[in-house]
Amino acid sequence: MTTKPIYSKEWNSVKEADRELMVSRHNFRKTSNFLEQILLALNDISQQQRALEWIRDERLSDSELEILIPIIIDIAVDGNIDRLPYAREVLFNNALNSNDIIRKKLTSMFDDFLKSEDDFIYMRLMELLRFLNYNDLRKRLIDKCKNSTDENIVDVYTSFLQYRGWL
């Protein structure tokens, strides 16, 4: 005969709160204004991380991706450093199932990122391209960095040279 474990009221409280959160997320996803609410949250610095956390594991439709991906790419490249990993996860988790929407959106935004001449943006962009395995775009960025007259931008190139296989 086995004895049934006795959990503390705190454990049971956490378990119940987790269940309620899952139900809330499920109900929120089914609302007619889900996309609008996520867009609002992504455009509000104080709510971005929560929004990214909530959609990180979502299987977003192509029409939802068309709207959300430019904002998420911008967060992944030029956003708050604390939110970069969440934005990258959303992109990565949807990249395989998105009918190339992420690649197309990033490609259409790519020249604007290059025009920025900002070493921080270049570094984040290089990391994102490596993360998503978009080698053709990464090569364009490498060439831009390598041929720059700005020492900080050349440093982006040399810093990635130090990591084998990153270039």
Short mmCIF file of C-alpha atoms in Angstrom, two decimals:
data_model
loop_
_atom_site.label_atom_id
_atom_site.label_comp_id
_atom_site.label_asym_id
_atom_site.label_seq_id
_atom_site.Cartn_x
_atom_site.Cartn_y
_atom_site.Cartn_z
CA MET A 1 0.00 0.00 0.00
CA THR A 2 1.34 3.43 -0.92
CA THR A 3 0.72 6.57 1.02
CA LYS A 4 -0.68 9.51 -0.89
CA PRO A 5 1.69 12.52 -0.57
CA ILE A 6 0.44 15.43 1.47
CA TYR A 7 1.30 18.76 -0.12
CA SER A 8 1.44 22.06 1.72
CA LYS A 9 -1.25 24.67 1.22
CA GLU A 10 1.37 26.87 -0.50
CA TRP A 11 2.12 24.14 -3.03
CA ASN A 12 -1.58 23.59 -3.67
CA SER A 13 -2.06 27.35 -4.01
CA VAL A 14 0.69 27.59 -6.61
CA LYS A 15 -0.72 24.59 -8.45
CA GLU A 16 -4.19 26.18 -8.52
CA ALA A 17 -2.82 29.56 -9.65
CA ASP A 18 -0.93 27.81 -12.46
CA ARG A 19 -4.11 26.02 -13.55
CA GLU A 20 -6.04 29.29 -13.50
CA LEU A 21 -3.33 30.97 -15.56
CA MET A 22 -3.51 28.21 -18.17
CA VAL A 23 -7.29 28.58 -18.36
CA SER A 24 -6.94 32.39 -18.64
CA ARG A 25 -4.38 32.05 -21.44
CA HIS A 26 -6.62 29.62 -23.28
CA ASN A 27 -9.64 31.92 -22.92
CA PHE A 28 -7.61 34.98 -23.89
CA ARG A 29 -6.37 33.24 -27.04
CA LYS A 30 -9.97 32.60 -28.08
CA THR A 31 -11.10 36.23 -27.72
CA SER A 32 -11.92 38.19 -30.85
CA ASN A 33 -9.44 40.92 -29.99
CA PHE A 34 -6.48 38.68 -29.09
CA LEU A 35 -4.30 40.08 -31.88
CA GLU A 36 -5.14 43.70 -31.07
CA GLN A 37 -4.36 43.15 -27.39
CA ILE A 38 -1.02 41.49 -28.20
CA LEU A 39 -0.18 44.38 -30.55
CA LEU A 40 -0.99 46.89 -27.81
CA ALA A 41 1.19 45.02 -25.35
CA LEU A 42 4.10 44.65 -27.79
CA ASN A 43 4.06 48.40 -28.37
CA ASP A 44 4.03 49.14 -24.63
CA ILE A 45 7.53 48.80 -23.16
CA SER A 46 6.11 47.84 -19.77
CA GLN A 47 4.05 44.99 -21.30
CA GLN A 48 6.41 43.71 -24.02
CA GLN A 49 7.99 40.91 -22.06
CA ARG A 50 4.63 39.54 -20.90
CA ALA A 51 3.29 39.63 -24.46
CA LEU A 52 6.38 37.86 -25.79
CA GLU A 53 6.13 35.25 -23.05
CA TRP A 54 2.48 34.62 -23.88
CA ILE A 55 3.03 34.18 -27.61
CA ARG A 56 6.40 32.43 -27.36
CA ASP A 57 4.84 28.96 -27.49
CA GLU A 58 1.80 29.89 -29.55
CA ARG A 59 1.36 28.49 -33.02
CA LEU A 60 0.51 31.78 -34.70
CA SER A 61 -1.38 31.80 -37.98
CA ASP A 62 0.23 33.26 -41.09
CA SER A 63 -2.08 36.28 -40.95
CA GLU A 64 -1.14 36.89 -37.30
CA LEU A 65 2.54 36.52 -38.15
CA GLU A 66 2.27 39.03 -40.99
CA ILE A 67 1.17 41.63 -38.47
CA LEU A 68 3.29 40.70 -35.44
CA ILE A 69 6.63 39.72 -36.95
CA PRO A 70 7.92 43.20 -37.90
CA ILE A 71 7.43 44.39 -34.32
CA ILE A 72 9.02 41.25 -32.90
CA ILE A 73 11.98 41.52 -35.28
CA ASP A 74 12.46 45.12 -34.21
CA ILE A 75 12.43 44.06 -30.55
CA ALA A 76 14.92 41.27 -31.31
CA VAL A 77 17.31 43.67 -33.05
CA ASP A 78 16.82 47.07 -31.47
CA GLY A 79 14.83 46.38 -28.33
CA ASN A 80 15.57 46.23 -24.63
CA ILE A 81 18.37 43.75 -24.02
CA ASP A 82 16.24 41.86 -21.46
CA ARG A 83 13.57 41.16 -24.06
CA LEU A 84 15.86 39.99 -26.88
CA PRO A 85 15.81 36.31 -25.86
CA TYR A 86 12.00 36.26 -25.73
CA ALA A 87 11.67 37.91 -29.13
CA ARG A 88 14.22 35.50 -30.62
CA GLU A 89 12.35 32.53 -29.20
CA VAL A 90 9.09 33.73 -30.77
CA LEU A 91 10.86 34.11 -34.12
CA PHE A 92 12.64 30.78 -33.88
CA ASN A 93 9.55 28.88 -32.75
CA ASN A 94 7.55 30.24 -35.67
CA ALA A 95 10.29 30.24 -38.34
CA LEU A 96 9.83 26.59 -39.25
CA ASN A 97 6.07 26.80 -39.62
CA SER A 98 5.59 30.23 -41.10
CA ASN A 99 5.70 29.72 -44.88
CA ASP A 100 8.88 31.83 -44.81
CA ILE A 101 7.02 34.88 -43.47
CA ILE A 102 9.77 35.59 -40.95
CA ARG A 103 12.51 35.39 -43.57
CA LYS A 104 10.55 37.61 -45.97
CA LYS A 105 9.79 40.22 -43.30
CA LEU A 106 13.37 40.25 -42.04
CA THR A 107 14.68 40.54 -45.59
CA SER A 108 12.37 43.49 -46.27
CA MET A 109 13.59 45.21 -43.07
CA PHE A 110 17.23 44.29 -43.57
CA ASP A 111 18.35 47.30 -45.64
CA ASP A 112 16.93 49.70 -43.06
CA PHE A 113 18.92 47.92 -40.35
CA LEU A 114 22.05 48.21 -42.51
CA LYS A 115 21.43 51.91 -43.09
CA SER A 116 21.41 52.51 -39.35
CA GLU A 117 25.22 52.25 -39.22
CA ASP A 118 24.75 51.32 -35.56
CA ASP A 119 27.15 48.75 -34.11
CA PHE A 120 24.64 47.70 -31.42
CA ILE A 121 22.02 46.96 -34.07
CA TYR A 122 24.58 45.16 -36.23
CA MET A 123 25.65 42.98 -33.29
CA ARG A 124 22.05 42.06 -32.42
CA LEU A 125 21.25 41.49 -36.09
CA MET A 126 24.30 39.24 -36.49
CA GLU A 127 23.20 37.20 -33.46
CA LEU A 128 19.64 36.93 -34.76
CA LEU A 129 20.77 35.84 -38.21
CA ARG A 130 23.00 33.22 -36.64
CA PHE A 131 20.17 32.08 -34.38
CA LEU A 132 17.77 31.74 -37.33
CA ASN A 133 20.48 30.33 -39.62
CA TYR A 134 19.87 32.91 -42.36
CA ASN A 135 23.34 32.64 -43.86
CA ASP A 136 22.68 34.73 -46.97
CA LEU A 137 21.63 37.76 -44.93
CA ARG A 138 24.44 37.15 -42.46
CA LYS A 139 26.95 37.24 -45.32
CA ARG A 140 25.59 40.62 -46.45
CA LEU A 141 25.95 41.95 -42.92
CA ILE A 142 29.47 40.53 -42.62
CA ASP A 143 30.49 42.28 -45.85
CA LYS A 144 29.01 45.54 -44.61
CA CYS A 145 30.88 45.28 -41.29
CA LYS A 146 34.14 44.14 -42.84
CA ASN A 147 34.19 47.02 -45.33
CA SER A 148 33.08 49.75 -42.95
CA THR A 149 35.20 52.77 -42.10
CA ASP A 150 33.61 52.90 -38.64
CA GLU A 151 35.89 51.12 -36.18
CA ASN A 152 32.96 50.06 -33.96
CA ILE A 153 31.24 48.36 -36.89
CA VAL A 154 34.45 46.59 -37.92
CA ASP A 155 34.64 45.41 -34.30
CA VAL A 156 31.31 43.62 -34.81
CA TYR A 157 32.94 41.64 -37.60
CA THR A 158 36.10 40.88 -35.63
CA SER A 159 34.17 39.88 -32.51
CA PHE A 160 32.33 37.26 -34.50
CA LEU A 161 35.59 36.08 -36.06
CA GLN A 162 36.67 35.07 -32.57
CA TYR A 163 33.83 32.53 -32.38
CA ARG A 164 34.54 29.64 -34.70
CA GLY A 165 31.71 28.90 -37.05
CA TRP A 166 29.85 32.15 -36.41
CA LEU A 167 30.90 33.65 -39.71
#
